[in-house]
CSV table of C-alpha atoms and ligand atoms in Angstrom, one decimal:
chain,number,residue,atom,x,y,z
A,1,MET,CA,106.4,125.6,15.5
A,2,SER,CA,109.5,127.8,15.6
A,3,SER,CA,110.3,130.1,12.9
A,4,PRO,CA,113.6,127.8,11.5
A,5,SER,CA,111.2,125.0,11.3
A,6,ARG,CA,108.6,126.8,9.2
A,7,LEU,CA,110.7,127.9,7.2
A,8,LYS,CA,112.1,124.6,6.5
A,9,ILE,CA,109.0,123.4,5.3
A,10,GLN,CA,108.4,126.6,3.4
A,11,ASP,CA,111.6,126.1,1.4
A,12,LEU,CA,110.7,122.2,1.3
A,13,VAL,CA,107.2,122.7,0.2
A,14,ALA,CA,109.0,125.2,-2.4
A,15,ALA,CA,111.5,122.6,-4.0
A,16,GLN,CA,109.2,120.0,-4.7
A,17,ARG,CA,108.7,119.0,-7.9
A,18,SER,CA,105.0,119.0,-9.5
A,19,GLY,CA,104.0,114.9,-10.7
A,20,TYR,CA,106.9,113.7,-9.0
A,21,SER,CA,106.9,111.5,-5.7
A,22,LEU,CA,108.2,113.9,-2.3
A,23,ALA,CA,111.6,114.4,-1.4
A,24,GLN,CA,112.8,112.7,1.1
A,25,ALA,CA,112.7,114.9,4.1
A,26,PHE,CA,108.9,114.5,4.1
A,27,TYR,CA,109.2,111.3,4.8
A,28,LYS,CA,111.6,111.5,7.9
A,29,ASP,CA,111.8,115.0,9.1
A,30,GLN,CA,110.4,115.6,12.6
A,31,ASP,CA,109.1,118.9,12.0
A,32,VAL,CA,107.5,117.9,8.8
A,33,TYR,CA,105.8,114.7,10.9
A,34,GLN,CA,104.5,117.4,14.0
A,35,GLN,CA,103.5,119.8,11.4
A,36,GLU,CA,101.6,117.3,9.7
A,37,ILE,CA,100.2,115.8,13.0
A,38,ASN,CA,99.2,119.5,13.3
A,39,GLN,CA,97.8,120.3,10.4
A,40,ILE,CA,96.1,117.6,9.2
A,41,PHE,CA,95.2,115.0,12.1
A,42,LEU,CA,94.0,117.5,14.8
A,43,LYS,CA,92.3,119.0,11.6
A,44,HIS,CA,90.4,116.7,9.7
A,45,TRP,CA,87.5,114.3,10.8
A,46,LEU,CA,89.2,111.0,10.8
A,47,TYR,CA,86.6,107.7,10.7
A,48,ALA,CA,86.5,106.3,13.9
A,49,GLY,CA,83.6,103.7,13.9
A,50,HIS,CA,80.4,102.5,13.2
A,51,VAL,CA,77.7,102.3,15.8
A,52,SER,CA,77.2,98.8,15.7
A,53,GLN,CA,80.3,98.6,17.9
A,54,ILE,CA,78.6,100.2,20.7
A,55,PRO,CA,75.4,99.1,20.4
A,56,GLN,CA,73.9,99.9,24.6
A,57,SER,CA,74.6,103.1,26.7
A,58,GLY,CA,78.1,103.2,28.3
A,59,ASP,CA,79.9,100.6,25.7
A,60,TYR,CA,82.9,102.6,24.0
A,61,PHE,CA,85.8,101.8,22.2
A,62,THR,CA,89.4,103.7,21.9
A,63,LEU,CA,91.3,105.8,19.0
A,64,GLU,CA,95.0,105.6,18.9
A,65,PHE,CA,97.3,108.3,16.4
A,66,ASP,CA,100.5,109.7,17.4
A,67,THR,CA,100.3,110.8,21.5
A,68,GLU,CA,96.5,110.7,21.0
A,69,SER,CA,94.2,108.4,22.3
A,70,VAL,CA,90.1,109.1,21.8
A,71,ILE,CA,87.2,107.7,23.8
A,72,VAL,CA,84.1,107.2,21.2
A,73,ALA,CA,81.5,106.4,23.9
A,74,ARG,CA,77.7,105.9,23.8
A,75,ASN,CA,76.0,108.1,26.8
A,76,SER,CA,73.1,107.3,29.2
A,77,VAL,CA,71.1,109.0,26.8
A,78,GLY,CA,72.0,106.9,23.2
A,79,GLU,CA,74.5,109.8,21.6
A,80,VAL,CA,77.5,109.2,20.8
A,81,LYS,CA,80.2,111.6,22.3
A,82,ALA,CA,84.1,111.7,22.4
A,83,HIS,CA,86.8,113.3,24.8
A,84,MET,CA,90.6,112.7,24.5
A,85,ASN,CA,91.4,109.4,26.9
A,86,VAL,CA,93.5,111.9,29.0
A,87,CYS,CA,92.5,112.4,33.3
A,88,ARG,CA,92.1,116.2,34.1
A,89,HIS,CA,93.8,115.2,37.2
A,90,ARG,CA,97.0,114.1,36.3
A,91,GLY,CA,97.2,112.9,32.9
A,92,SER,CA,96.7,109.3,33.5
A,93,ARG,CA,94.9,107.2,30.7
A,94,ILE,CA,91.3,106.7,31.6
A,95,CYS,CA,90.5,103.8,29.0
A,96,LEU,CA,93.2,101.5,28.9
A,97,GLU,CA,91.6,98.7,27.1
A,98,SER,CA,90.3,99.8,23.1
A,99,SER,CA,87.2,98.3,23.3
A,100,GLY,CA,84.2,97.4,26.7
A,101,SER,CA,81.5,99.2,28.6
A,102,LYS,CA,81.3,101.1,31.4
A,103,LYS,CA,79.0,102.9,33.7
A,104,SER,CA,81.2,105.9,34.0
A,105,LEU,CA,84.8,106.9,32.9
A,106,THR,CA,87.0,106.3,35.9
A,107,CYS,CA,90.7,107.4,36.1
A,108,PRO,CA,93.1,103.9,37.7
A,109,TYR,CA,95.2,106.3,38.9
A,110,HIS,CA,93.3,108.1,41.7
A,111,ALA,CA,89.9,106.9,40.7
A,112,TRP,CA,88.6,110.4,39.1
A,113,SER,CA,85.5,109.7,37.8
A,114,TYR,CA,83.7,110.9,34.9
A,115,SER,CA,80.3,110.8,33.6
A,116,LEU,CA,80.1,109.3,29.5
A,117,ASP,CA,79.3,113.1,28.8
A,118,GLY,CA,83.4,114.0,30.0
A,119,GLU,CA,81.9,115.7,33.5
A,120,LEU,CA,84.0,115.4,36.6
A,121,LEU,CA,81.6,112.7,38.7
A,122,SER,CA,83.5,112.6,41.9
A,123,ALA,CA,87.4,113.4,43.2
A,124,ARG,CA,88.6,112.4,46.0
A,125,THR,CA,90.0,114.7,48.9
A,126,MET,CA,90.2,117.6,47.2
A,127,PRO,CA,90.7,121.1,48.8
A,128,GLU,CA,88.0,123.1,49.7
A,129,GLY,CA,86.6,125.6,46.6
A,130,PHE,CA,87.9,123.0,43.9
A,131,ASP,CA,85.1,123.2,41.3
A,132,ARG,CA,84.2,119.9,39.7
A,133,SER,CA,82.9,121.7,36.7
A,134,GLN,CA,86.1,123.0,35.3
A,135,HIS,CA,87.7,120.0,35.5
A,136,GLY,CA,85.5,117.6,32.7
A,137,LEU,CA,87.2,115.7,30.0
A,138,HIS,CA,88.2,117.7,26.9
A,139,LYS,CA,85.2,117.5,24.5
A,140,VAL,CA,86.3,116.1,20.6
A,141,GLN,CA,83.5,117.1,18.2
A,142,VAL,CA,81.8,113.8,17.0
A,143,ALA,CA,80.0,113.0,13.3
A,144,VAL,CA,77.8,109.9,12.9
A,145,LEU,CA,76.6,109.9,9.2
A,146,HIS,CA,74.4,107.2,8.9
A,147,GLY,CA,75.6,105.0,11.2
A,148,LEU,CA,79.5,105.9,10.9
A,149,ILE,CA,81.3,107.9,13.2
A,150,PHE,CA,83.6,110.2,12.4
A,151,ILE,CA,86.3,112.4,15.0
A,152,CYS,CA,87.5,115.5,14.7
A,153,LEU,CA,89.7,117.5,17.1
A,154,SER,CA,89.5,120.7,15.7
A,155,GLU,CA,87.0,122.9,17.3
A,156,HIS,CA,87.0,124.4,13.6
A,157,ALA,CA,86.4,121.5,11.8
A,158,PRO,CA,85.5,121.6,8.0
A,159,SER,CA,81.8,121.3,7.6
A,160,LEU,CA,80.4,117.8,6.4
A,161,ASP,CA,77.3,119.0,4.9
A,162,ALA,CA,77.9,118.9,1.2
A,163,LEU,CA,79.3,115.9,1.4
A,164,ALA,CA,76.4,114.6,3.7
A,165,ARG,CA,74.0,116.1,1.0
A,166,ASP,CA,76.0,114.5,-1.8
A,167,LEU,CA,76.5,111.0,-0.8
A,168,ALA,CA,72.8,110.4,1.4
A,169,GLU,CA,71.2,108.4,-1.6
A,170,VAL,CA,74.3,106.3,-1.7
A,171,PHE,CA,74.3,106.1,2.3
A,172,VAL,CA,70.7,105.1,2.2
A,173,LEU,CA,71.2,102.5,-0.7
A,174,PHE,CA,74.3,100.5,0.6
A,175,GLY,CA,71.9,100.7,4.1
A,176,PHE,CA,75.0,102.2,6.3
A,177,ASP,CA,72.8,102.5,8.8
A,178,THR,CA,72.3,98.7,8.6
A,179,MET,CA,75.5,97.3,8.6
A,180,LYS,CA,77.5,95.4,11.3
A,181,LEU,CA,80.9,95.3,11.9
A,182,ALA,CA,81.9,91.6,10.8
A,183,GLU,CA,85.9,92.0,11.4
A,184,THR,CA,88.4,94.2,12.1
A,185,LYS,CA,92.5,94.1,11.6
A,186,SER,CA,95.0,96.0,12.3
A,187,TYR,CA,98.5,96.3,10.0
A,188,ARG,CA,100.9,98.0,11.9
A,189,ILE,CA,103.6,98.9,9.0
A,190,PRO,CA,107.3,100.2,9.6
A,191,ALA,CA,106.6,103.6,7.2
A,192,ASN,CA,105.4,106.7,7.1
A,193,TRP,CA,102.4,107.2,6.8
A,194,LYS,CA,101.9,108.5,3.6
A,195,LEU,CA,103.5,105.9,2.1
A,196,ALA,CA,100.7,103.6,2.7
A,197,VAL,CA,98.6,106.6,1.8
A,198,GLU,CA,100.0,107.0,-1.6
A,199,ASN,CA,99.9,103.4,-2.0
A,200,TYR,CA,96.5,102.6,-1.6
A,201,GLN,CA,95.7,105.8,-4.0
A,202,GLU,CA,97.2,104.1,-7.1
A,203,CYS,CA,96.2,101.0,-8.6
A,204,TYR,CA,99.8,101.5,-10.9
A,205,HIS,CA,101.1,98.5,-8.4
A,206,CYS,CA,97.8,96.0,-7.9
A,207,ALA,CA,98.6,94.5,-11.8
A,208,PRO,CA,102.0,93.3,-10.2
A,209,SER,CA,101.5,93.2,-6.5
A,210,HIS,CA,98.0,91.5,-6.3
A,211,PRO,CA,97.1,89.0,-8.5
A,212,GLU,CA,94.3,88.2,-6.4
A,213,PHE,CA,92.7,92.0,-6.7
A,214,ALA,CA,94.0,92.1,-10.3
A,215,GLN,CA,91.9,89.1,-11.6
A,216,ILE,CA,88.6,90.8,-10.5
A,217,HIS,CA,88.9,94.7,-10.4
A,218,ALA,CA,88.8,96.2,-13.7
A,219,MET,CA,90.8,98.9,-11.7
A,220,ALA,CA,93.8,97.5,-12.2
A,221,LYS,CA,94.0,97.2,-16.2
A,222,ALA,CA,95.6,100.1,-18.1
A,223,PRO,CA,94.0,103.2,-18.4
A,224,GLN,CA,92.2,102.7,-22.0
A,225,VAL,CA,91.3,99.6,-21.1
A,226,PHE,CA,89.6,100.5,-17.8
A,227,GLN,CA,87.8,103.6,-19.2
A,228,THR,CA,86.5,101.5,-22.0
A,229,ALA,CA,85.4,99.4,-19.3
A,230,LYS,CA,84.2,101.5,-17.1
A,231,ALA,CA,82.3,104.1,-19.9
A,232,ASN,CA,80.5,100.4,-20.9
A,233,PHE,CA,79.2,99.4,-17.4
A,234,HIS,CA,77.9,102.8,-17.0
A,235,GLN,CA,75.7,102.7,-19.9
A,236,ASP,CA,71.6,103.4,-19.1
A,237,GLN,CA,72.9,104.2,-15.4
A,238,GLN,CA,72.5,108.2,-15.6
A,239,ASN,CA,69.5,108.2,-13.6
A,240,ASN,CA,71.1,104.9,-11.1
A,241,PRO,CA,72.6,106.8,-7.9
A,242,LYS,CA,74.9,104.3,-7.4
A,243,PHE,CA,76.3,105.1,-10.3
A,244,LYS,CA,76.6,109.0,-9.6
A,245,ALA,CA,80.6,110.4,-9.4
A,246,PHE,CA,81.3,113.0,-7.1
A,247,ASN,CA,84.7,113.7,-7.2
A,248,ARG,CA,85.0,116.6,-4.4
A,249,TYR,CA,88.8,114.8,-3.0
A,250,PHE,CA,92.1,116.7,-1.8
A,251,ASP,CA,92.3,119.7,-3.5
A,252,LEU,CA,89.1,119.5,-5.8
A,253,ALA,CA,87.3,120.0,-2.1
A,254,GLU,CA,85.0,123.2,-1.5
A,255,ALA,CA,86.5,125.5,0.9
A,256,GLY,CA,85.5,124.9,4.2
A,257,GLN,CA,84.2,121.9,3.3
A,258,GLU,CA,85.5,118.4,4.0
A,259,GLY,CA,86.8,116.4,1.1
A,260,TYR,CA,84.9,113.3,-0.7
A,261,GLN,CA,84.7,111.0,-3.3
A,262,TYR,CA,82.7,108.0,-4.9
A,263,ASP,CA,82.5,106.4,-7.9
A,264,ARG,CA,81.8,103.1,-9.3
A,265,ASN,CA,84.0,100.7,-11.5
A,266,PRO,CA,83.3,97.8,-12.5
A,267,LEU,CA,84.9,93.7,-11.6
A,268,LEU,CA,85.9,91.4,-14.5
A,269,ARG,CA,84.8,88.1,-15.8
A,270,GLY,CA,81.6,88.2,-14.2
A,271,SER,CA,82.8,89.0,-10.7
A,272,VAL,CA,80.4,90.3,-8.3
A,273,SER,CA,82.3,90.8,-5.0
A,274,GLY,CA,85.9,91.0,-3.7
A,275,SER,CA,86.3,87.3,-3.1
A,276,ALA,CA,88.3,84.5,-4.3
A,277,GLY,CA,86.7,83.9,-7.7
A,278,GLY,CA,85.0,87.2,-7.3
A,279,LYS,CA,82.1,84.9,-5.4
A,280,ALA,CA,79.1,86.3,-3.7
A,281,VAL,CA,80.1,85.9,0.4
A,282,ALA,CA,77.3,87.4,2.4
A,283,PRO,CA,73.4,89.1,1.6
A,284,LEU,CA,73.0,91.9,-0.2
A,285,LEU,CA,73.8,94.9,1.6
A,286,GLY,CA,70.6,97.5,2.5
A,287,ASN,CA,68.5,98.5,-0.1
A,288,ILE,CA,70.3,96.6,-2.9
A,289,SER,CA,68.3,94.4,-5.3
A,290,ASP,CA,70.8,92.6,-7.4
A,291,TYR,CA,74.6,92.3,-8.3
A,292,ASP,CA,75.4,94.6,-10.9
A,293,GLY,CA,79.4,93.4,-11.5
A,294,GLY,CA,80.5,96.6,-9.8
A,295,ALA,CA,82.4,98.2,-6.5
A,296,SER,CA,81.7,101.5,-5.4
A,297,GLU,CA,84.9,103.8,-4.0
A,298,LEU,CA,84.5,106.3,-1.5
A,299,MET,CA,86.0,108.7,0.4
A,300,VAL,CA,84.9,110.4,3.2
A,301,GLY,CA,87.8,113.0,4.4
A,302,PRO,CA,90.9,112.8,3.5
A,303,LEU,CA,92.2,109.8,5.8
A,304,SER,CA,89.2,107.6,5.2
A,305,TYR,CA,88.4,105.0,2.4
A,306,PHE,CA,85.0,102.4,1.8
A,307,LEU,CA,84.7,100.0,-1.1
A,308,LEU,CA,81.0,99.3,-1.5
A,309,TYR,CA,80.5,95.5,-2.9
A,310,ASP,CA,76.8,94.8,-3.2
A,311,ASP,CA,77.4,92.1,-0.8
A,312,HIS,CA,79.9,93.6,2.1
A,313,MET,CA,82.0,97.0,2.7
A,314,LEU,CA,85.1,97.4,3.7
A,315,GLY,CA,86.9,100.3,5.2
A,316,TYR,CA,90.3,101.1,5.6
A,317,ARG,CA,92.1,103.8,7.5
A,318,PHE,CA,95.7,105.3,7.7
A,319,LEU,CA,97.3,106.5,11.1
A,320,PRO,CA,100.7,107.1,12.1
A,321,LEU,CA,101.7,106.1,15.6
A,322,SER,CA,105.4,108.3,14.4
A,323,GLU,CA,107.5,109.7,11.7
A,324,ASP,CA,108.5,106.1,10.8
A,325,GLU,CA,105.8,104.1,12.0
A,326,CYS,CA,101.8,103.9,10.5
A,327,VAL,CA,99.0,101.5,11.4
A,328,CYS,CA,96.0,100.5,8.4
A,329,ASP,CA,92.6,99.6,10.1
A,330,VAL,CA,90.8,97.3,7.9
A,331,SER,CA,87.0,96.7,8.4
A,332,TRP,CA,84.5,94.1,7.1
A,333,PHE,CA,80.9,95.6,6.9
A,334,VAL,CA,78.5,92.8,6.1
A,335,HIS,CA,74.1,93.3,6.6
A,336,GLU,CA,72.8,93.4,10.2
A,337,LYS,CA,71.0,91.2,9.7
A,338,ALA,CA,73.4,88.5,8.1
A,339,LEU,CA,74.9,85.4,10.4
A,340,ALA,CA,78.2,84.5,10.8
A,341,GLY,CA,79.0,80.6,9.7
A,342,LYS,CA,75.0,80.9,8.5
A,343,ASP,CA,75.0,83.7,6.2
A,344,TYR,CA,78.9,84.4,5.5
A,345,GLN,CA,81.6,83.1,6.4
A,346,LEU,CA,84.2,85.3,7.7
A,347,ASP,CA,87.4,83.4,6.3
A,348,GLN,CA,85.8,83.7,2.8
A,349,LEU,CA,84.7,87.4,3.6
A,350,THR,CA,87.7,88.5,4.9
A,351,TRP,CA,89.8,86.7,2.4
A,352,LEU,CA,91.0,89.3,-0.7
A,353,TRP,CA,91.7,92.3,1.5
A,354,ASP,CA,93.5,90.3,4.2
A,355,VAL,CA,96.1,88.8,1.4
A,356,THR,CA,96.0,92.5,-0.6
A,357,THR,CA,97.0,94.3,2.8
A,358,GLN,CA,99.5,92.2,3.8
A,359,ALA,CA,101.0,92.5,0.5
A,360,ASP,CA,100.3,96.5,0.2
A,361,LYS,CA,102.7,96.1,3.7
A,362,LYS,CA,105.3,94.4,2.0
A,363,ILE,CA,105.7,96.6,-0.6
A,364,ILE,CA,105.5,99.8,1.7
A,365,MET,CA,107.7,98.7,4.1
A,366,ASN,CA,110.1,98.3,0.9
A,367,ASN,CA,109.4,101.6,-0.6
A,368,GLN,CA,110.2,103.2,3.0
A,369,GLN,CA,113.9,101.1,2.7
A,370,GLY,CA,114.3,102.7,0.0
A,371,VAL,CA,113.1,105.9,0.8
A,372,ASP,CA,115.6,106.1,3.5
A,373,SER,CA,118.8,105.7,0.8
A,374,ARG,CA,121.4,108.2,0.6
A,375,TYR,CA,120.5,107.7,-3.2
A,376,TYR,CA,116.9,107.8,-3.2
A,377,GLN,CA,115.8,111.0,-4.9
A,378,SER,CA,112.1,112.4,-5.9
A,379,GLY,CA,110.7,110.0,-9.3
A,380,PRO,CA,108.2,110.9,-12.2
A,381,LEU,CA,104.6,109.7,-11.4
A,382,SER,CA,102.6,107.7,-14.0
A,383,ALA,CA,98.9,108.5,-15.3
A,384,MET,CA,98.1,105.3,-13.1
A,385,GLU,CA,99.2,107.8,-10.2
A,386,HIS,CA,97.2,110.8,-10.6
A,387,PHE,CA,94.3,110.6,-7.7
A,388,GLN,CA,98.1,109.9,-5.9
A,389,GLN,CA,98.7,113.4,-7.1
A,390,HIS,CA,95.7,114.8,-6.2
A,391,PHE,CA,97.1,114.0,-2.1
A,392,LEU,CA,100.5,115.2,-2.6
A,393,ARG,CA,99.2,118.9,-3.9
A,394,TRP,CA,96.8,118.9,-1.2
A,395,TYR,CA,98.8,117.7,1.4
A,396,LEU,CA,101.8,119.8,0.2
A,397,GLN,CA,98.7,123.3,0.4
A,398,ALA,CA,98.0,121.4,4.1
A,399,LEU,CA,101.3,121.8,5.3
A,400,THR,CA,102.2,125.3,4.5
A,401,ARG,CA,98.5,126.8,5.0
B,1,FES,S1,95.7,111.1,37.1
B,1,FES,FE1,93.5,110.7,37.0
B,1,FES,S2,93.0,110.5,39.4
B,1,FES,FE2,95.3,110.9,39.4
B,2,FE2,FE1,97.5,97.6,-3.0
């Protein structure tokens, strides 16, 4: 980044009022966007997928954001590996489909062929002295946490140790290893990625914008009502790992460690799951023995969120495509033994969060249109937007680090 751009960003960060929404330039400026890619998306762990998506050697899927594409594949001995989807010959994309199965990764342009570990296996008619070993695919760091696959493009990724330690009981209890992906939907949103992330982090908008969600989740209530419901829900649960709370998110993350958060919150009026009428929609997950009328929020790294009902899990991921477009990928997980059409109905499983995410897409687009106006100015945040305030503090620090 050139020094005038750096100075401009420093000035913007210095001028940003705390407790207020971001100034317009943060949502529109190309230099700010490039800095975000460098400082956030290339440096942090991103949720890529689940091991159930690539059960066999050679199975792969890709993850795309900004100008980048990453291939996540299971190699010949069953390990999960990730490489940049950029040929070392003249740079073509290698995998053109978003998922599939291949014995080797062969570039469609001139047929250079790579192993699932990224080594260059063959390159036709190259001159004498050409060293194949120097032309393997760029490696990407991978971490598999109880079945969840995360990638990081930096060689200096933050440590996942604290997160893995604190969340181990949660991962085991909900059986992250024994889940399978039931459905995934991508929602392309013509808005800056931060408007999507900020929207996900606050439930100030839930009551007016999500009647279906607000009927089921106590979180949509005013802070005092919610806190009382939560205190009652957590009573006598001190030793239950499901009811522990870890608040190491954003600016509260330990130095050198990736951020994380876990907390269990009550549902309303006898609801047991995130569905029409709060009814059960799938067999219980992992080692869960019964419905408790709650749902857990889980954040792994700054950009990946999970919502744990007793019978299914939602994954949420936000990725930028450009400074004015992003994608929200939503994944629904059930117990690996649950059969579609028999143990769960896909439309019932996905209904609540499909309706909710469609509504979110609309309000995020409206938000971007207003932010684009010459009359937009930073507005004051409410008490129900405190999580978002942590995000904004962390974000501003990340830009200038
Ligand atoms: S660009 Fe891949 S083989 Fe030429
Ligand atoms: Fe929402």
